[in-house]
């Protein structure tokens, strides 16, 4: 009996992908794979198209979709379902998980006339409660990596068969992706791959599954190499009687399952390494990931009040759970600003829709809420208006960590910048950021400190503990105003020399806000140095066409990669057709401006990725006891 082989292609591009990247991959990879499948239509293939990619192809390459659906009609391709946003389901609130699957199945069935019986786990992240959701969605089988089987304590040989697992009496069949097969196909000669498959001939109950990225063919390696490799491999499958390509649904009808088992949480081997064994750890590692996730939970509360049932929530909201922007390893997109921006755009649009349905600002044009937004045990200040939101974290230096622009067509989180983390692939003289790269953070720098010390995190240059101090919040009688206060130490050679009171008085404006900073020496010693007020700005990325942002300081223009250290008071950040983002100081001061960038590991090597514009306003200070200094900074996004 020939060995059963399931050849499963996972086609995926994330929500918010750059259009020219989608198009390049479409022509290099997707067209190639369709041509190959048509040439070998007598064989069996399986295809999963992620929700974001399916919607993109529907809008831009309908002909390609129709052609691949024909291969399903004639029995060449079996299609596998998924979630509408390629969401890792453990990050999705429990009551929305079924809707993530239902939305995908509905869209797919309307486009193709076919209803998938199998399910592709996004990033193959498995948790033991999943069978209940999958069964309720009508899923017959799910593909799980064999590393999850080993992590659960079972011997490797059990991965050759299908099994049943259940949760609360709701059951689903499990078929395992072969890890070794993933590592040799298509990286080893086709003959070697066929020999590996043929080792399992004469066992009609066994099945070997290759399930991995379609982009490995034509995008990761050249289209020429990919076409030649696939042609040779499929010719061998045609002629070698020891191996037969099968659809998983047909295999299950004929071979059935071996029995039942229960699986621990897990994913593929590399994901287990990157996430330290549990995907949700990415929410702890990256504040930016947690911020998006908790923003989604906050918006969900408004949607519940506005629309009730999950099926009435806007599609935009579900798309905001697309997994790529929430994690990083060799893949993942937490470092890709355009993916994070797409998440925030969708969340802001969904939030505005809910607020309109609720008449959220009727009688209360400004809402100020103290709530534990990020679930860390400390309260955050959320200031909401019809046109924008300000989210402030008193426990982390009284900083602004989210600034949402809510005007229609201009949806953007101006504060969506990225902290530089220690990553295992970063070697040499790299100092990760010791604080989150957001705004309103206060430093007291030594007089010798330079812009390079700030951007490259030279140790011990900040002489105060104010950068990460806990601030108290004072709500005034005026709805458009509130204050933050903290007292911090200023240290010279490790000894506390003075106490500095910092007050931030925030005033809301029609298209932004201003902060009046006051610094008062309460101690006996002299505060001598540069008091720094730090901002970070995320320019708006145009995903339809490539455009380079730029900035000006007092009318002088600079490319986004140019650093500036000099005097100034008025900064404007430009990005294509998006209105300029402005910072205006109340008086000319020393200003440092630099592009904030990170290094991320990709399948094509280490890449430097721009994350935003870092701005530091500096006030020269020599404050004796009782003396004070002030600076006011206004930020706007013109409508």
Coordinates of C-alpha atoms in Angstrom, one line a residue:
X1 CA 0.0 0.0 0.0
X2 CA 1.4 3.5 -0.8
X3 CA 2.1 6.0 1.9
X4 CA -0.5 8.7 2.2
X5 CA 0.9 12.3 1.7
X6 CA -1.1 15.5 2.3
X7 CA 0.5 18.5 0.5
X8 CA -1.0 21.6 2.4
X9 CA -0.2 25.1 1.2
X10 CA -0.8 28.0 3.6
X11 CA -1.3 31.2 1.6
X12 CA -1.1 34.3 3.9
X13 CA -0.5 38.0 3.9
X14 CA -1.5 40.0 7.0
X15 CA -4.1 42.7 7.5
X16 CA -2.4 46.0 6.6
X17 CA 0.3 44.5 4.3
X18 CA 1.9 47.0 1.8
X19 CA 0.2 46.7 -1.5
X20 CA 3.4 46.4 -3.5
X21 CA 4.5 43.5 -1.2
X22 CA 1.2 41.8 -1.8
X23 CA 1.6 42.3 -5.6
X24 CA 5.2 41.1 -5.7
X25 CA 4.3 37.9 -3.8
X26 CA 1.2 37.3 -5.9
X27 CA 3.2 37.4 -9.2
X28 CA 6.3 35.5 -7.8
X29 CA 4.5 32.9 -5.8
X30 CA 0.8 32.6 -6.1
X31 CA 0.5 32.6 -9.9
X32 CA 3.3 30.1 -10.0
X33 CA 1.6 27.7 -7.6
X34 CA -1.7 28.0 -9.5
X35 CA 0.1 27.2 -12.8
X36 CA 1.8 24.2 -11.2
X37 CA -1.4 22.8 -9.7
X38 CA -3.2 23.1 -13.0
X39 CA -0.3 21.3 -14.7
X40 CA -0.6 18.4 -12.2
X41 CA -4.4 18.5 -11.7
X42 CA -4.5 14.7 -11.6
X43 CA -2.7 14.9 -8.1
X44 CA -4.2 16.1 -4.8
X45 CA -3.4 19.4 -3.0
X46 CA -4.8 21.2 0.0
X47 CA -5.0 25.0 0.2
X48 CA -5.7 27.4 3.0
X49 CA -6.0 31.1 2.2
X50 CA -6.0 33.4 5.2
X51 CA -8.9 35.8 5.7
X52 CA -6.9 39.0 5.0
X53 CA -5.4 37.5 1.9
X54 CA -8.7 36.1 0.7
X55 CA -10.3 39.6 1.0
X56 CA -7.4 41.2 -0.8
X57 CA -7.6 38.6 -3.7
X58 CA -11.3 39.2 -3.9
X59 CA -10.7 42.9 -4.5
X60 CA -7.6 42.7 -6.7
X61 CA -7.3 39.2 -8.3
X62 CA -10.7 37.8 -8.7
X63 CA -9.7 35.8 -11.8
X64 CA -7.0 34.0 -9.9
X65 CA -9.5 33.1 -7.2
X66 CA -12.0 31.7 -9.8
X67 CA -9.2 29.6 -11.3
X68 CA -8.2 28.0 -8.0
X69 CA -11.8 27.4 -7.0
X70 CA -12.2 25.5 -10.3
X71 CA -9.5 23.1 -9.1
X72 CA -11.6 22.5 -6.0
X73 CA -14.6 21.8 -8.2
X74 CA -12.8 19.1 -10.2
X75 CA -11.3 17.5 -7.1
X76 CA -7.7 18.6 -7.4
X77 CA -7.7 21.0 -4.4
X78 CA -9.3 20.5 -1.0
X79 CA -9.7 23.9 0.8
X80 CA -9.1 24.4 4.5
X81 CA -10.9 27.0 6.6
X82 CA -9.6 29.5 9.2
X83 CA -10.3 32.7 11.0
X84 CA -11.4 35.9 9.1
X85 CA -8.4 37.9 10.3
X86 CA -5.9 35.0 10.7
X87 CA -6.3 35.6 14.5
X88 CA -4.5 33.4 17.0
X89 CA -7.7 32.4 18.8
X90 CA -6.3 32.5 22.4
X91 CA -5.9 36.3 21.9
X92 CA -9.5 36.6 21.0
X93 CA -12.2 37.0 23.7
X94 CA -14.1 33.8 24.3
X95 CA -17.4 35.0 23.0
X96 CA -15.9 36.2 19.7
X97 CA -13.9 33.1 18.7
X98 CA -16.8 31.4 17.0
X99 CA -17.6 34.5 15.1
X100 CA -14.0 34.7 13.8
X101 CA -14.4 31.3 12.2
X102 CA -18.0 31.8 11.1
X103 CA -17.1 35.0 9.2
X104 CA -14.3 33.2 7.4
X105 CA -16.5 30.3 6.4
X106 CA -19.3 32.5 5.2
X107 CA -17.0 34.6 3.0
X108 CA -15.3 31.6 1.6
X109 CA -18.5 29.7 0.8
X110 CA -20.0 32.8 -0.9
X111 CA -16.8 33.2 -3.1
X112 CA -16.2 29.5 -3.9
X113 CA -19.5 27.7 -3.4
X114 CA -17.6 25.2 -1.1
X115 CA -17.5 24.8 2.6
X116 CA -14.2 23.7 4.1
X117 CA -14.2 20.8 6.5
X118 CA -10.8 21.3 7.9
X119 CA -9.3 24.2 9.9
X120 CA -5.9 25.9 9.7
X121 CA -4.7 27.0 13.2
X122 CA -3.1 30.5 12.8
X123 CA 0.6 30.2 13.7
X124 CA -0.5 26.6 14.6
X125 CA -1.1 27.8 18.2
X126 CA -3.0 25.1 20.0
X127 CA -4.7 25.4 23.5
X128 CA -6.7 22.5 25.0
X129 CA -10.1 24.4 24.9
X130 CA -10.0 24.7 21.1
X131 CA -12.0 21.5 20.3
X132 CA -15.2 23.0 21.8
X133 CA -15.0 26.1 19.5
X134 CA -14.0 24.2 16.4
X135 CA -16.8 21.6 16.9
X136 CA -19.4 24.4 17.4
X137 CA -18.1 25.9 14.1
X138 CA -18.7 22.7 12.3
X139 CA -15.0 21.8 11.8
X140 CA -14.3 18.2 11.2
X141 CA -10.5 18.2 11.5
X142 CA -7.7 20.5 12.5
X143 CA -4.0 20.5 11.6
X144 CA -1.6 20.6 14.6
X145 CA 2.2 20.4 14.7
X146 CA 3.7 17.2 15.9
X147 CA 5.8 19.2 18.4
X148 CA 2.5 19.6 20.4
X149 CA 2.1 15.9 20.5
X150 CA 5.7 15.4 21.8
X151 CA 5.2 18.3 24.3
X152 CA 2.1 16.5 25.6
X153 CA 4.2 13.4 26.4
X154 CA 3.3 11.1 23.5
X155 CA 5.8 9.2 21.4
X156 CA 6.6 10.6 17.9
X157 CA 5.2 7.6 16.0
X158 CA 1.6 8.5 17.0
X159 CA 1.9 11.6 14.8
X160 CA 1.5 9.4 11.7
X161 CA -2.2 8.9 12.4
X162 CA -5.4 10.9 12.9
X163 CA -6.9 11.1 16.4
X164 CA -9.9 12.6 18.2
X165 CA -9.7 15.1 21.1
X166 CA -12.5 16.8 22.9
X167 CA -13.4 19.6 25.3
X168 CA -16.6 19.5 27.3
X169 CA -17.9 16.7 25.0
X170 CA -17.3 18.7 21.8
X171 CA -14.9 16.7 19.6
X172 CA -12.7 17.4 16.6
X173 CA -10.3 15.2 14.7
X174 CA -6.5 16.0 14.8
X175 CA -4.0 15.5 12.0
X176 CA -0.4 16.2 12.7
X177 CA 2.0 18.2 10.5
X178 CA 5.4 16.4 10.2
X179 CA 8.2 18.6 11.5
X180 CA 11.0 16.8 9.7
X181 CA 9.1 16.9 6.4
X182 CA 8.7 20.7 6.8
X183 CA 12.5 21.0 7.1
X184 CA 13.4 19.0 4.1
X185 CA 10.6 20.1 1.7
X186 CA 11.6 22.1 -0.4
X187 CA 15.1 22.5 0.9
X188 CA 16.4 19.0 0.0
X189 CA 16.4 17.3 -3.5
X190 CA 12.9 16.0 -4.5
X191 CA 14.2 12.5 -4.6
X192 CA 15.3 12.7 -0.9
X193 CA 11.8 13.9 0.1
X194 CA 10.1 11.1 -1.8
X195 CA 12.3 8.6 -0.1
X196 CA 11.4 10.0 3.3
X197 CA 7.7 9.6 2.4
X198 CA 8.1 6.1 1.0
X199 CA 9.4 4.9 4.4
X200 CA 5.8 4.6 5.5
X201 CA 4.4 2.6 2.6
X202 CA 2.4 -0.5 3.5
X203 CA 0.7 1.3 6.4
X204 CA -2.7 2.5 5.0
X205 CA -3.6 4.1 8.3
X206 CA -0.6 6.4 8.3
X207 CA -0.5 9.9 6.8
X208 CA 2.3 12.4 6.4
X209 CA 1.4 16.0 6.3
X210 CA 3.5 18.9 4.9
X211 CA 1.7 22.1 6.0
X212 CA 3.6 25.3 5.6
X213 CA 3.9 28.7 3.9
X214 CA 3.0 28.8 0.2
X215 CA 5.4 31.8 -0.1
X216 CA 8.4 29.4 0.3
X217 CA 7.8 28.8 -3.4
X218 CA 8.7 31.9 -5.5
X219 CA 9.1 34.4 -2.7
X220 CA 11.6 32.8 -0.2
X221 CA 13.6 31.4 -3.1
X222 CA 13.5 32.3 -6.8
X223 CA 10.5 31.5 -8.9
X224 CA 12.8 29.6 -11.4
X225 CA 14.2 27.3 -8.7
X226 CA 10.7 26.8 -7.1
X227 CA 9.1 25.8 -10.4
X228 CA 11.9 23.4 -11.3
X229 CA 11.8 21.8 -7.8
X230 CA 8.0 21.4 -7.7
X231 CA 7.9 20.0 -11.2
X232 CA 10.5 17.4 -10.5
X233 CA 8.9 16.5 -7.1
X234 CA 5.4 16.2 -8.5
X235 CA 6.6 14.1 -11.5
X236 CA 8.1 11.7 -8.9
X237 CA 4.8 11.6 -7.1
X238 CA 3.0 10.7 -10.3
X239 CA 5.4 7.8 -11.1
X240 CA 6.4 6.4 -7.7
X241 CA 3.9 3.8 -6.6
X242 CA 5.1 3.9 -3.0
X243 CA 3.5 7.3 -2.3
X244 CA 0.1 8.8 -3.1
X245 CA -1.1 12.4 -2.6
X246 CA -4.4 12.5 -0.8
X247 CA -7.0 14.9 0.6
X248 CA -7.3 14.8 4.3
X249 CA -11.1 14.5 4.3
X250 CA -10.8 11.4 2.0
X251 CA -8.1 9.9 4.1
X252 CA -10.3 10.3 7.2
X253 CA -13.2 8.6 5.5
X254 CA -11.1 5.6 4.5
X255 CA -8.6 5.2 7.4
X256 CA -10.6 6.8 10.3
X257 CA -8.9 7.7 13.6
X258 CA -6.7 5.7 15.9
X259 CA -8.5 6.7 19.0
X260 CA -8.6 9.7 21.4
X261 CA -5.9 11.8 23.1
X262 CA -5.5 15.1 24.9
X263 CA -3.0 17.8 23.9
X264 CA -1.0 20.4 25.9
X265 CA -0.7 24.0 24.7
X266 CA 1.8 24.4 22.0
X267 CA 2.8 25.3 18.4
X268 CA 5.6 24.6 16.0
X269 CA 9.1 24.2 17.4
X270 CA 10.4 27.7 16.6
X271 CA 7.3 29.4 17.9
X272 CA 7.7 27.6 21.2
X273 CA 11.3 28.9 21.3
X274 CA 10.3 32.5 20.5
X275 CA 7.3 32.6 22.8
X276 CA 9.0 30.7 25.6
X277 CA 6.5 27.9 25.2
X278 CA 3.3 29.9 25.4
X279 CA 2.1 32.3 22.7
X280 CA 0.5 34.8 25.2
X281 CA 4.0 35.5 26.5
X282 CA 4.3 38.0 23.6
X283 CA 1.8 40.2 25.4
X284 CA 4.2 40.4 28.3
X285 CA 7.4 40.8 26.3
X286 CA 6.2 43.6 24.1
X287 CA 4.3 46.5 25.7
X288 CA 3.2 47.4 22.1
X289 CA 1.6 44.1 21.7
X290 CA -0.2 44.3 25.0
X291 CA -1.4 47.8 24.1
X292 CA -3.1 46.7 20.9
X293 CA -4.7 43.7 22.6
X294 CA -6.0 45.8 25.5
X295 CA -7.2 48.5 23.2
X296 CA -9.2 45.7 21.4
X297 CA -10.7 44.7 24.8
X298 CA -11.6 48.3 25.6
X299 CA -13.3 48.8 22.2
X300 CA -15.2 45.5 22.7
X301 CA -16.9 46.9 25.8
X302 CA -18.3 49.7 23.7
X303 CA -19.3 47.3 20.9
X304 CA -21.2 45.1 23.4
X305 CA -23.2 48.1 24.7
X306 CA -23.8 49.4 21.2
X307 CA -24.7 46.3 19.2
X308 CA -25.1 43.4 21.7
X309 CA -24.4 40.3 19.7
X310 CA -20.9 39.6 18.2
X311 CA -22.4 39.0 14.8
X312 CA -23.4 42.7 14.7
X313 CA -19.9 44.0 15.3
X314 CA -18.2 45.6 12.3
X315 CA -15.8 43.5 10.3
X316 CA -13.1 46.1 11.0
X317 CA -13.1 45.1 14.6
X318 CA -12.5 41.4 13.9
X319 CA -9.6 42.3 11.5
X320 CA -7.8 44.0 14.3
X321 CA -7.0 40.6 15.8
X322 CA -4.7 39.6 12.8
X323 CA -1.9 37.8 14.6
X324 CA 1.2 39.1 12.7
X325 CA 1.4 42.5 14.5
X326 CA 1.3 40.9 17.9
X327 CA 4.5 38.9 17.9
X328 CA 8.1 38.5 16.6
X329 CA 10.5 35.7 16.0
X330 CA 11.9 35.0 12.5
X331 CA 8.5 36.0 11.3
X332 CA 5.8 38.0 12.9
X333 CA 5.3 41.7 12.6
X334 CA 5.4 43.6 15.9
X335 CA 8.4 45.5 14.4
X336 CA 6.5 46.4 11.2
X337 CA 4.9 49.8 11.8
X338 CA 2.5 49.4 8.9
X339 CA 0.9 46.3 10.4
X340 CA 0.5 47.9 13.8
X341 CA -1.0 51.0 12.2
X342 CA -3.6 48.8 10.4
X343 CA -4.6 47.3 13.7
X344 CA -5.1 50.7 15.3
X345 CA -7.0 52.0 12.2
X346 CA -9.4 49.1 12.5
X347 CA -9.9 49.5 16.2
X348 CA -10.4 53.3 16.0
X349 CA -13.0 52.9 13.2
X350 CA -14.9 50.2 15.2
X351 CA -14.7 52.4 18.3
X352 CA -16.1 55.4 16.4
X353 CA -18.9 53.3 15.0
X354 CA -19.8 52.1 18.5
X355 CA -19.6 55.6 19.9
X356 CA -22.0 56.9 17.2
X357 CA -24.5 54.2 17.9
X358 CA -24.3 54.9 21.7
X359 CA -24.5 58.7 21.4
X360 CA -21.4 58.4 23.5
X361 CA -20.6 62.1 23.8
X362 CA -24.2 63.4 24.2
X363 CA -24.1 65.9 27.1
X364 CA -20.5 64.8 27.8
X365 CA -18.1 66.0 25.1
X366 CA -15.1 65.0 27.1
X367 CA -14.9 61.8 29.0
X368 CA -12.1 61.2 31.6
X369 CA -11.8 57.7 33.0
X370 CA -9.4 56.2 35.5
X371 CA -9.3 52.5 34.8
X372 CA -6.7 49.6 34.7
X373 CA -6.7 49.6 30.9
X374 CA -3.7 47.3 30.5
X375 CA -4.5 44.9 33.4
X376 CA -1.2 45.6 35.3
X377 CA -2.8 46.5 38.6
X378 CA -2.4 50.3 38.2
X379 CA -4.9 52.7 36.8
X380 CA -4.5 54.6 33.5
X381 CA -6.2 57.8 32.6
X382 CA -8.2 57.6 29.4
X383 CA -9.4 60.9 28.0
X384 CA -11.9 60.5 25.1
X385 CA -13.4 63.0 22.8
X386 CA -15.2 62.8 19.5
X387 CA -12.1 63.7 17.6
X388 CA -9.3 62.0 19.5
X389 CA -8.2 59.9 22.6
X390 CA -5.4 60.5 25.0
X391 CA -4.3 57.5 27.1
X392 CA -1.9 58.3 30.0
X393 CA 0.0 56.0 32.3
X394 CA 0.7 57.7 35.7
X395 CA 2.7 54.7 37.0
X396 CA 5.2 54.9 34.2
X397 CA 6.5 58.4 34.4
X398 CA 3.1 60.1 33.8
X399 CA 3.5 59.3 30.0
X400 CA 1.3 59.5 27.0
X401 CA 1.1 56.0 25.6
X402 CA -1.7 56.4 23.0
X403 CA -2.9 59.4 21.0
X404 CA -5.8 58.3 18.6
X405 CA -6.9 60.6 15.8
X406 CA -10.5 59.7 15.1
X407 CA -11.4 61.9 12.1
X408 CA -12.9 59.9 9.3
X409 CA -10.2 58.9 6.8
X410 CA -7.4 60.0 9.2
X411 CA -7.6 57.2 11.8
X412 CA -4.2 56.9 13.3
X413 CA -2.5 56.3 16.7
X414 CA 0.2 59.0 16.6
X415 CA 1.9 57.3 19.6
X416 CA 2.3 54.0 17.9
X417 CA 6.1 53.9 18.1
X418 CA 8.3 50.9 19.1
X419 CA 10.6 50.4 22.0
X420 CA 13.9 48.7 21.2
X421 CA 14.1 45.4 23.1
X422 CA 16.9 42.9 23.8
X423 CA 16.5 40.2 21.1
X424 CA 18.7 37.1 21.1
X425 CA 20.0 37.8 17.6
X426 CA 21.3 41.3 18.5
X427 CA 25.0 41.1 19.3
X428 CA 27.7 43.5 20.0
X429 CA 27.4 47.0 21.5
X430 CA 23.6 47.2 21.7
X431 CA 21.9 48.9 24.6
X432 CA 18.2 48.2 24.6
X433 CA 15.8 50.9 25.7
X434 CA 15.4 51.0 29.5
X435 CA 12.0 52.6 29.2
X436 CA 9.1 52.5 26.8
X437 CA 9.6 54.9 23.9
X438 CA 6.4 57.0 24.3
X439 CA 5.8 60.7 25.2
X440 CA 5.8 63.2 28.1
X441 CA 8.7 61.4 29.8
X442 CA 11.0 63.7 31.9
X443 CA 14.8 63.3 32.2
X444 CA 17.5 65.4 33.9
X445 CA 20.6 65.0 31.7
X446 CA 24.1 65.9 32.6
X447 CA 25.4 69.0 30.7
X448 CA 27.8 66.8 28.7
X449 CA 25.0 64.5 27.5
X450 CA 24.5 64.4 23.7
X451 CA 21.8 63.2 21.3
X452 CA 23.9 60.1 20.7
X453 CA 23.8 59.2 24.4
X454 CA 20.1 59.5 24.4
X455 CA 19.4 57.5 21.3
X456 CA 22.0 54.8 22.0
X457 CA 21.1 54.6 25.7
X458 CA 24.5 55.4 27.2
X459 CA 24.2 54.3 30.8
X460 CA 23.9 56.7 33.8
X461 CA 23.3 59.8 31.7
X462 CA 19.9 60.5 33.3
X463 CA 20.6 62.0 36.7
X464 CA 17.0 61.7 38.0
X465 CA 14.5 58.9 38.8
X466 CA 11.7 60.9 37.2
X467 CA 11.7 59.1 33.9
X468 CA 9.8 56.1 35.4
X469 CA 8.4 57.7 38.5
X470 CA 4.8 57.2 39.6
X471 CA 2.7 60.3 39.1
X472 CA -0.5 61.3 41.0
X473 CA -3.5 62.5 39.0
X474 CA -5.5 65.6 39.7
X475 CA -8.8 66.1 37.9
X476 CA -9.8 69.7 37.9
X477 CA -13.3 71.2 37.7
X478 CA -12.6 72.1 34.1
X479 CA -13.5 69.1 31.9
X480 CA -10.7 70.0 29.4
X481 CA -7.9 70.1 31.9
X482 CA -6.1 67.7 34.3
X483 CA -2.7 67.5 36.0
X484 CA 0.0 65.0 36.8
X485 CA 2.5 65.5 39.7
X486 CA 5.5 63.7 40.9
X487 CA 8.6 64.4 43.1
X488 CA 11.8 62.8 42.1
X489 CA 15.4 62.8 43.1
X490 CA 18.3 64.4 41.2
X491 CA 21.5 62.5 41.8
X492 CA 25.2 63.4 41.5
X493 CA 27.7 60.6 41.7
X494 CA 25.1 58.4 43.2
X495 CA 24.0 60.8 46.0
X496 CA 20.7 62.5 46.1
X497 CA 21.4 66.2 45.8
X498 CA 18.0 67.7 45.2
X499 CA 14.3 67.0 45.0
X500 CA 12.5 68.1 41.8
X501 CA 8.7 68.6 41.7
X502 CA 7.3 68.1 38.2
X503 CA 3.8 69.2 37.3
X504 CA 2.2 68.4 33.9
X505 CA -0.9 70.5 33.3
X506 CA -2.8 69.0 30.3
X507 CA -5.2 71.2 28.3
X508 CA -7.4 69.6 25.6
X509 CA -7.7 71.5 22.3
X510 CA -10.0 71.0 19.4
X511 CA -7.4 69.1 17.3
X512 CA -4.9 68.1 20.0
X513 CA -3.6 69.1 23.4
X514 CA -1.0 71.1 25.2
X515 CA 1.1 70.3 28.3
X516 CA 2.5 73.0 30.5
X517 CA 5.5 71.5 32.3
X518 CA 6.7 73.1 35.6
X519 CA 9.9 72.0 37.3
X520 CA 10.5 73.3 40.9
X521 CA 13.5 72.5 43.1
X522 CA 12.2 71.5 46.6
X523 CA 15.6 70.4 47.9
X524 CA 18.7 72.1 49.4
X525 CA 21.0 71.3 46.5
X526 CA 21.1 72.9 43.1
X527 CA 19.5 71.2 40.1
X528 CA 22.1 71.7 37.4
X529 CA 21.7 70.1 33.9
X530 CA 19.4 69.8 31.0
X531 CA 15.8 69.0 31.8
X532 CA 14.5 66.9 28.9
X533 CA 10.9 66.5 27.8
X534 CA 10.6 63.5 25.5
X535 CA 8.1 62.8 22.6
X536 CA 7.8 60.1 20.0
X537 CA 5.7 60.5 16.9
X538 CA 4.6 57.8 14.4
X539 CA 4.1 59.1 10.9
X540 CA 1.3 57.7 8.8
X541 CA 2.4 55.1 6.3
X542 CA 0.7 55.0 2.9
X543 CA 0.2 51.3 2.2
X544 CA -0.9 51.9 -1.4
X545 CA 2.3 53.6 -2.6
X546 CA 5.7 54.2 -1.3
X547 CA 6.3 57.7 0.2
X548 CA 9.1 59.0 2.3
X549 CA 8.2 61.0 5.4
X550 CA 10.1 64.1 6.3
X551 CA 10.1 66.8 9.0
X552 CA 10.8 70.5 9.5
X553 CA 12.1 72.5 12.5
X554 CA 11.3 76.2 12.4
X555 CA 10.8 75.9 8.6
X556 CA 14.1 74.1 7.9
X557 CA 13.4 70.7 6.2
X558 CA 15.2 67.4 6.8
X559 CA 14.8 63.9 5.5
X560 CA 13.4 61.5 8.1
X561 CA 16.8 59.8 8.6
X562 CA 18.7 63.0 9.3
X563 CA 19.4 63.8 13.0
X564 CA 19.1 67.3 14.3
X565 CA 20.7 68.9 17.4
X566 CA 20.2 72.6 17.7
X567 CA 17.8 75.3 18.7
X568 CA 14.1 75.4 17.7
X569 CA 10.5 75.5 18.8
X570 CA 8.2 74.3 16.0
X571 CA 8.4 70.8 14.5
X572 CA 6.2 69.4 11.8
X573 CA 6.2 65.8 10.7
X574 CA 5.0 65.2 7.2
X575 CA 3.9 61.9 5.6
X576 CA 2.3 62.1 2.1
X577 CA -1.2 63.4 2.0
X578 CA -1.7 62.9 5.8
X579 CA -2.0 66.2 7.7
X580 CA 1.2 67.3 9.4
X581 CA 1.7 66.3 13.0
X582 CA 3.0 69.3 14.9
X583 CA 4.9 69.9 18.1
X584 CA 5.1 73.5 19.2
X585 CA 7.2 74.7 22.2
X586 CA 6.3 77.9 24.0
X587 CA 9.9 79.3 23.5
X588 CA 13.0 78.4 21.5
X589 CA 15.0 75.7 23.3
X590 CA 17.6 73.1 22.5
X591 CA 16.0 70.3 20.5
X592 CA 17.2 66.8 19.6
X593 CA 15.5 65.0 16.8
X594 CA 16.3 61.5 15.5
X595 CA 14.7 58.7 13.6
X596 CA 13.8 55.8 16.0
X597 CA 14.6 52.5 14.3
X598 CA 14.8 48.9 15.4
X599 CA 16.5 45.8 14.0
X600 CA 14.3 42.8 13.3
X601 CA 15.2 39.4 12.1
X602 CA 13.4 38.3 8.9
X603 CA 13.6 35.3 6.5
X604 CA 15.8 37.6 4.4
X605 CA 18.2 38.6 7.2
X606 CA 18.5 41.4 9.7
X607 CA 16.7 44.5 8.7
X608 CA 16.6 48.1 10.1
X609 CA 13.0 49.2 10.4
X610 CA 12.0 52.8 11.0
X611 CA 9.6 53.2 14.0
X612 CA 9.0 56.9 14.4
X613 CA 10.5 60.3 15.1
X614 CA 12.1 60.8 18.5
X615 CA 12.0 64.4 19.8
X616 CA 13.6 65.9 23.0
X617 CA 13.0 69.4 24.1
X618 CA 15.8 70.5 26.5
X619 CA 15.6 73.3 29.1
X620 CA 18.9 74.4 30.6
X621 CA 18.4 74.5 34.3
X622 CA 20.3 75.8 37.3
X623 CA 17.6 75.8 39.9
X624 CA 18.2 76.7 43.5
X625 CA 15.8 75.8 46.3
X626 CA 12.4 77.2 45.5
X627 CA 13.3 78.2 42.0
X628 CA 11.2 76.9 39.0
X629 CA 11.3 76.6 35.3
X630 CA 8.5 76.1 32.8
X631 CA 7.9 74.9 29.2
X632 CA 4.7 74.4 27.3
X633 CA 4.4 72.0 24.4
X634 CA 1.4 71.8 22.1
X635 CA 0.7 68.8 19.8
X636 CA -1.8 68.9 17.0
X637 CA -2.9 66.9 14.0
X638 CA -4.6 69.4 11.7
X639 CA -7.9 68.2 10.3

